[in-house]
Coordinates of C-alpha atoms and ligand atoms in Angstrom, one line a residue:
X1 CA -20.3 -14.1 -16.7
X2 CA -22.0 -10.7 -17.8
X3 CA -19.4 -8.4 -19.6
X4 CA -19.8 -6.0 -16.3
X5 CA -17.4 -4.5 -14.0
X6 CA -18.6 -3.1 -10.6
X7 CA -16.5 -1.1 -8.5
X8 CA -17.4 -0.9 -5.0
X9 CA -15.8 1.4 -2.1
X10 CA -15.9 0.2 1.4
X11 CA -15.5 3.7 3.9
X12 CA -11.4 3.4 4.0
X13 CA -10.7 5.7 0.4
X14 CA -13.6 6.5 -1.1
X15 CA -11.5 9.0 -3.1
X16 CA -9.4 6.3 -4.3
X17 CA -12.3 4.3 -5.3
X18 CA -13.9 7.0 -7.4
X19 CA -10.9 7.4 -8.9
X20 CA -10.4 4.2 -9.8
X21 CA -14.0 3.7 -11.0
X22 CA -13.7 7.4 -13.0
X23 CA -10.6 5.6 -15.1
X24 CA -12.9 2.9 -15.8
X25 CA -15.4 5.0 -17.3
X26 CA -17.7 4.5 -14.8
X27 CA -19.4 5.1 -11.1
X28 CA -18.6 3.7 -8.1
X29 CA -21.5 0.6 -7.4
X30 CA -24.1 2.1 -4.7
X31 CA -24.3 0.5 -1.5
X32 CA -25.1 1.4 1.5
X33 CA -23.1 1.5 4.7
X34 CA -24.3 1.8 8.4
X35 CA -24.2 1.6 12.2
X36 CA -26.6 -0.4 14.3
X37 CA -27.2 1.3 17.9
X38 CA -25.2 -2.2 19.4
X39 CA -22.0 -0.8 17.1
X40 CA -22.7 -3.7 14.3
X41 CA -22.0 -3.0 10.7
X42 CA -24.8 -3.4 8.3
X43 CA -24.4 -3.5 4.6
X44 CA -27.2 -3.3 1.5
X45 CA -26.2 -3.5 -2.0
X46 CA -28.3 -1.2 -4.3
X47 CA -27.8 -2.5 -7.2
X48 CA -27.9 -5.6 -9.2
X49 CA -25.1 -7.6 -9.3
X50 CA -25.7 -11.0 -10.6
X51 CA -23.3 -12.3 -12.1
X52 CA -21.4 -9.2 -12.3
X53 CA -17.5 -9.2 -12.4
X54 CA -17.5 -7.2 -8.8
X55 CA -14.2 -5.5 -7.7
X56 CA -14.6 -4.2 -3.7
X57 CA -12.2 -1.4 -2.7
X58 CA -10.8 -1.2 0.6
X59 CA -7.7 -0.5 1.7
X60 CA -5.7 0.0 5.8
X61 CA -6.1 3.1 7.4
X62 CA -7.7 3.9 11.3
X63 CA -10.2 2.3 12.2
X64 CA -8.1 -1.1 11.1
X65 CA -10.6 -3.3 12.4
X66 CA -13.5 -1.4 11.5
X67 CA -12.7 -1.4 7.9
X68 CA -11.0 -5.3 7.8
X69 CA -14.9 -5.8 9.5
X70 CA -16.3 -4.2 6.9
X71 CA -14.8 -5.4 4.0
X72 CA -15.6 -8.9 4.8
X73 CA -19.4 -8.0 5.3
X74 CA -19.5 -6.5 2.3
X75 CA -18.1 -9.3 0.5
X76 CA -20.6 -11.7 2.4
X77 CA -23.4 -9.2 0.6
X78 CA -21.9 -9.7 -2.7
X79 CA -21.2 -13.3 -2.5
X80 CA -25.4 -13.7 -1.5
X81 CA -26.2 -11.1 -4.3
X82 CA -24.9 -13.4 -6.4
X83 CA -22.0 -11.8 -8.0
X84 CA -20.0 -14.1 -10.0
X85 CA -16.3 -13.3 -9.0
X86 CA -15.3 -11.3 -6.4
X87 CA -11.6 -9.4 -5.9
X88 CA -10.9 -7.5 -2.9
X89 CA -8.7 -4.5 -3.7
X90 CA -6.4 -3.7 -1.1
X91 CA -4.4 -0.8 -1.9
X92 CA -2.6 -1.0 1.5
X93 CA -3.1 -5.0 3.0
X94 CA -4.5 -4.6 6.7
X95 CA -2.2 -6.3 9.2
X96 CA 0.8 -6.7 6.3
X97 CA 3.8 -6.5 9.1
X98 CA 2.2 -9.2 11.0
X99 CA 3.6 -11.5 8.2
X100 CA 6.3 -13.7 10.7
X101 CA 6.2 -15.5 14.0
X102 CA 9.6 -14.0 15.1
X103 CA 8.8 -14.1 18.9
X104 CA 7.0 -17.3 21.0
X105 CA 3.1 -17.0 21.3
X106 CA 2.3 -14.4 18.7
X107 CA -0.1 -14.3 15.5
X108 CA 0.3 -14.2 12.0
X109 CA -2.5 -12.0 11.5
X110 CA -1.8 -11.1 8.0
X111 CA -2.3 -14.8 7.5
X112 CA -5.7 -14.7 9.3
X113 CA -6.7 -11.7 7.4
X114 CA -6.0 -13.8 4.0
X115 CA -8.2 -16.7 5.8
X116 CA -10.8 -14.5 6.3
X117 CA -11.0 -12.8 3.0
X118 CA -11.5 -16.3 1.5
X119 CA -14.1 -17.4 4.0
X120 CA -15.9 -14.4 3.3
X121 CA -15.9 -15.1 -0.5
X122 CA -13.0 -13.3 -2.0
X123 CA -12.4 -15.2 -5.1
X124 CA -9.3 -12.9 -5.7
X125 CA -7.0 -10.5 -4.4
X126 CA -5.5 -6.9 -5.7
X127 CA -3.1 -5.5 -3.8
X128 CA 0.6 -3.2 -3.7
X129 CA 2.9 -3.3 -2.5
X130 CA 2.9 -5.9 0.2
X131 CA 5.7 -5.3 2.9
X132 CA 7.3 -9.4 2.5
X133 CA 6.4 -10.6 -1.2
X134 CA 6.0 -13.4 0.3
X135 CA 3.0 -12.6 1.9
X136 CA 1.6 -13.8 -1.6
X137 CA 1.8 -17.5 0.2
X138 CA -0.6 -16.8 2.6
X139 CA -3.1 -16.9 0.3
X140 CA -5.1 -20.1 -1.7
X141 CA -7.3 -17.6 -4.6
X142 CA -5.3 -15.4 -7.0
X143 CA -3.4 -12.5 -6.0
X144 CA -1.7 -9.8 -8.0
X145 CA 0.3 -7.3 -6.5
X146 CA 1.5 -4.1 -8.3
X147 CA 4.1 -1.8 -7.8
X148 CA 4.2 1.7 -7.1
X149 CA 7.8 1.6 -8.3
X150 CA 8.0 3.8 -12.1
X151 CA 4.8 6.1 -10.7
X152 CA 7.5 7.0 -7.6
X153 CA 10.8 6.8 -10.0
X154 CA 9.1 9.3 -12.2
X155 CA 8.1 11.7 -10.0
X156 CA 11.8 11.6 -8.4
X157 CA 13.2 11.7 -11.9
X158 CA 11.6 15.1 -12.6
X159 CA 13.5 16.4 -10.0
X160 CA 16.4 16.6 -12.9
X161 CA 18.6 15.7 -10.2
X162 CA 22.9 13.9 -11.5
X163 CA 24.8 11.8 -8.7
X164 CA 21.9 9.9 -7.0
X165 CA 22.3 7.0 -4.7
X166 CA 19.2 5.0 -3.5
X167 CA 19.3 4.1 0.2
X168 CA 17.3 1.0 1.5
X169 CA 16.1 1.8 5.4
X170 CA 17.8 -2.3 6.1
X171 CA 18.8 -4.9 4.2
X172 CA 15.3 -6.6 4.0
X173 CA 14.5 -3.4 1.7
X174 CA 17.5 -4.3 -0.3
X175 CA 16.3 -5.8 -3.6
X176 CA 13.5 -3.1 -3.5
X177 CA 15.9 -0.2 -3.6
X178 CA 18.1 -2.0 -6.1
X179 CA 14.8 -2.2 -8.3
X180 CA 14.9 1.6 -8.0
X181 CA 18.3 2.1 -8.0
X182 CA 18.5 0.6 -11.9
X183 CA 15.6 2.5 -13.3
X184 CA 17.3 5.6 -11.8
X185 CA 20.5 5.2 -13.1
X186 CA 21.7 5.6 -9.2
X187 CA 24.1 4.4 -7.4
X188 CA 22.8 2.1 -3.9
X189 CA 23.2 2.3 -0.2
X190 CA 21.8 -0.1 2.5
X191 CA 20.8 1.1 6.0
X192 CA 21.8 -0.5 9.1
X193 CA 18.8 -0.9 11.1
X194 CA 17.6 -2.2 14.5
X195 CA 14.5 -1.0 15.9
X196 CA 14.3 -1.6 19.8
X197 CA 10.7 -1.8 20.9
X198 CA 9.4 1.1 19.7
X199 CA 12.5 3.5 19.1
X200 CA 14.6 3.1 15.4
X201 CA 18.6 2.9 15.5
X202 CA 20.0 3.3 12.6
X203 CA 24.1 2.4 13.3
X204 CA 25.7 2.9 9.8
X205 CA 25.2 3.4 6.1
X206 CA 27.0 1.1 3.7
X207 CA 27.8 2.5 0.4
X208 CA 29.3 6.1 -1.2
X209 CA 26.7 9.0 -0.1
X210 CA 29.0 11.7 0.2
X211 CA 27.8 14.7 -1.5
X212 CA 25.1 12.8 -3.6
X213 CA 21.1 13.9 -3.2
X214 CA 20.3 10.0 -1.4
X215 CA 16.5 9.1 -2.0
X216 CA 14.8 6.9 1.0
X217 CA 13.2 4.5 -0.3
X218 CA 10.6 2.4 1.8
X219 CA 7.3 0.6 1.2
X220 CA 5.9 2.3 4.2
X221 CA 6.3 5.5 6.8
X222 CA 4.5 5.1 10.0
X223 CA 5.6 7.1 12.8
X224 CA 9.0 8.4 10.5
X225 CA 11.0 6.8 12.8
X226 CA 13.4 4.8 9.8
X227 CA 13.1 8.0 7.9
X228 CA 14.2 10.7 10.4
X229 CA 16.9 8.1 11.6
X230 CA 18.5 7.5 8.6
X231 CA 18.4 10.8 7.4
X232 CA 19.9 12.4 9.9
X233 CA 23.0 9.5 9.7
X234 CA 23.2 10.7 5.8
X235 CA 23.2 14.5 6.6
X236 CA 26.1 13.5 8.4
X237 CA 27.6 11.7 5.9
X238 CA 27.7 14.3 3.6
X239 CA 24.7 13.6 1.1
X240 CA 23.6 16.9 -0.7
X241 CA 19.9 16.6 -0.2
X242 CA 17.8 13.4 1.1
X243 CA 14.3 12.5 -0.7
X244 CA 12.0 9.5 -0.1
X245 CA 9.6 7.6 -1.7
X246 CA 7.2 5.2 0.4
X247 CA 4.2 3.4 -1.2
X248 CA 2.2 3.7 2.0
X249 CA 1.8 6.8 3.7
X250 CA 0.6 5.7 7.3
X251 CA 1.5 8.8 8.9
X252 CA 0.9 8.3 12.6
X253 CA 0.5 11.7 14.4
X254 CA 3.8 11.9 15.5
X255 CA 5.0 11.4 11.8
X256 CA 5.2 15.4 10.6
X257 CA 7.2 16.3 13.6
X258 CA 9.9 13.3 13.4
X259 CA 10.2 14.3 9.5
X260 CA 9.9 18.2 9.3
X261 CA 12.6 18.3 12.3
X262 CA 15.1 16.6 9.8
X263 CA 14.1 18.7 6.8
X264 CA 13.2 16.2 4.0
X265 CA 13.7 17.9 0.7
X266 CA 11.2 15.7 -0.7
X267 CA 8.6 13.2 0.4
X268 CA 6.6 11.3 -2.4
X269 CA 3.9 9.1 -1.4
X270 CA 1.1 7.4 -3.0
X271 CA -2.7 7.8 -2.2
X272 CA -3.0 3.9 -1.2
X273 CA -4.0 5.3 2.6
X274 CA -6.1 9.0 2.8
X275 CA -3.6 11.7 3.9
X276 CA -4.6 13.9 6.5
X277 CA -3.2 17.5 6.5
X278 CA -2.7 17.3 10.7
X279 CA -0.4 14.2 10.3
X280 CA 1.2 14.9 7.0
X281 CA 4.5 16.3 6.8
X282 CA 6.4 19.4 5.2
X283 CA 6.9 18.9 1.1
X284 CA 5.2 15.9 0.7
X285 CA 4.0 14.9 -2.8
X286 CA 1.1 12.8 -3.8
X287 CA 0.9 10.6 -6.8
X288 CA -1.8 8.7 -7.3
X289 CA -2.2 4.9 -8.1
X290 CA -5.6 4.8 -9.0
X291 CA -5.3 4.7 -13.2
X292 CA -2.8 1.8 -12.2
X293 CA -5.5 -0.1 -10.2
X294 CA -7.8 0.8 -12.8
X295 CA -5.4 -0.9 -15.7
X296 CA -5.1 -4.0 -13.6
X297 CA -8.7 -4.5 -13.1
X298 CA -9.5 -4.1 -16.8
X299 CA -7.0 -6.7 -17.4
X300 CA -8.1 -9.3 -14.8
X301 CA -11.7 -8.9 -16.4
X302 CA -10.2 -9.2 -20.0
X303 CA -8.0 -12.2 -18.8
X304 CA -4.9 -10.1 -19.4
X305 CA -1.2 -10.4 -17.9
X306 CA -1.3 -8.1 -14.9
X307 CA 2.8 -8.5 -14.4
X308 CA 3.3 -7.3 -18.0
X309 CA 2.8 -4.0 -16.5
X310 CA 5.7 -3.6 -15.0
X311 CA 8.2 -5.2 -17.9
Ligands
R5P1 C1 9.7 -1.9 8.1 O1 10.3 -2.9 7.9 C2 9.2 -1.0 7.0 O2 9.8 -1.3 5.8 C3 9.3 0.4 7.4 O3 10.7 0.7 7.6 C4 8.6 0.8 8.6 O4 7.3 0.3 8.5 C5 8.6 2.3 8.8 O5 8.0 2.5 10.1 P1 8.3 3.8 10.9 O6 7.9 5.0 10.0 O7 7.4 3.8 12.1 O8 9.7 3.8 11.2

């Protein structure tokens, strides 16, 4: 293999991207990206890439299947430009809570998504985050997955804040939130969560909260349905002030108004999905991931450890 690293950007984050590529010293790879009149996708690669170490950035954000469509194309292009190894860099993994079949007759379409990376010719995958870590099965090439973890500690341990208690939305975010409960030095409190079609219940809180500052911590907030829910059951409870963290800032477009009528002290997020100021709520903080993504690509093309990282 040449000595090279090419970072491309699909249309999901460019910002990402070129932030990624600027910590790397270096441009994002040009390529173009269009529209035929039928609505197909067309993709040229304007450079030379033969046998280039070639890193594809694309991560989950509206259009979904537009950018999924993309992202294989432009790995086909890549794979027939002769590139020698290909990762696909998903910030936020399209499809990652289709990851079960929990109901008769339904898809596992983060499965099919893996399936489909590889057929395009993904000989690797970078992601964060993932929503079930064992969504790492689903796949037969090389993944690493990082965490936004100390980027979203730190920025909640500037706060300065004493008597902090981590809450997990349910007890599938349990091991997550005791993660972020020991870096903290916090105490931890679960969530008990059902969510009924498309409403949230949240019916108790077990652990102290009582006049603590709580900080929410998910991998992802879509509508703010978990949030607002459980925040309004620990303002009730008696916690001081409530923070989150979440990896993944969908925000859906009812998101703001679910969250700002509970008044969040704090929301910190990450730049895995491009915030939009219409569907982004009151005090929210962004911190970015992309000198991480950039670390863990220097190290997969210098054949480093990836999880020493995070030791
Ligand atoms: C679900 O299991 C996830 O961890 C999040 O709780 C969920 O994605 C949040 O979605 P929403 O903001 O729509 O409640």
């Amino acid at each position: 293999m040449t000595d090279r690293i090419v970072v491309f950007s699909g249309t999901s984050n460019r910002p990402l991207a070129a932030r990624i590529a600027s910590h790397l010293g270096q441009a994002l790879g040009e390529v173009e990206i269009t529209r035929f009149g039928n609505d197909n996708t067309f993709v040229r690669v304007l450079e030379n890439v033969r046998e280039a170490d070639v890193f594809v950035v694309q991560t989950s954000c509206p259009p979904v299947n537009d950018h999924v469509m993309e992202l294989l194309i432009l790995i086909d292009a890549l794979k027939r430009a002769s590139a020698r190894r290909i990762t696909a860099v998903l910030p936020y993994y399209p499809y990652v809570r289709s990851d079960k079949k929990d109901a008769p007759r339904i898809p596992i379409t983060a499965r099919l998504v893996a399936d489909l990376l590889v057929a395009a010719g993904a000989n690797r995958v970078l992601t964060m985050d993932l929503h079930a870590p064992q969504i790492q099965g689903f796949f037969t090439i090389p993944t690493d997955q990082l965490e936004a973890l100390p980027l979203l500690c730190d920025a909640v341990a500037s706060l300065g804040l004493r008597d902090l208690v981590v809450v997990a939305g349910d007890v599938g975010r349990a091991n997550f939130a005791r993660d972020y409960a020991h870096r903290l030095d916090a105490g931890l409190a679960l969530g008990d969560k059902k969510r009924v079609g498309d409403h949230v219940e949240v019916y108790d809180i077990i652990g102290d909260v009582g006049a603590k500052h709580a900080v929410i911590v998910e991998d992802e907030i879509a509508t703010g349905g978990t949030i607002a829910a459980t925040a309004s059951l620990l303002r009730r409870r008696g916690a001081r002030s409530v923070y989150v963290t979440a990896t993944h800032a969908i925000f859906a477009p009812r998101a703001p108004m679910a969250l700002d009528a509970v008044g969040i002290d704090g929301i910190y997020v990450t730049d895995t999905v491009p915030l939009h100021p219409d569907c982004t709520p009151a005090r929210t903080e962004v911190v970015s991931v992309g000198a991480l993504f950039a670390e863990a690509i220097r190290r997969i093309h210098g054949g480093e450890s990836v999880s020493s990282l995070f030791r």
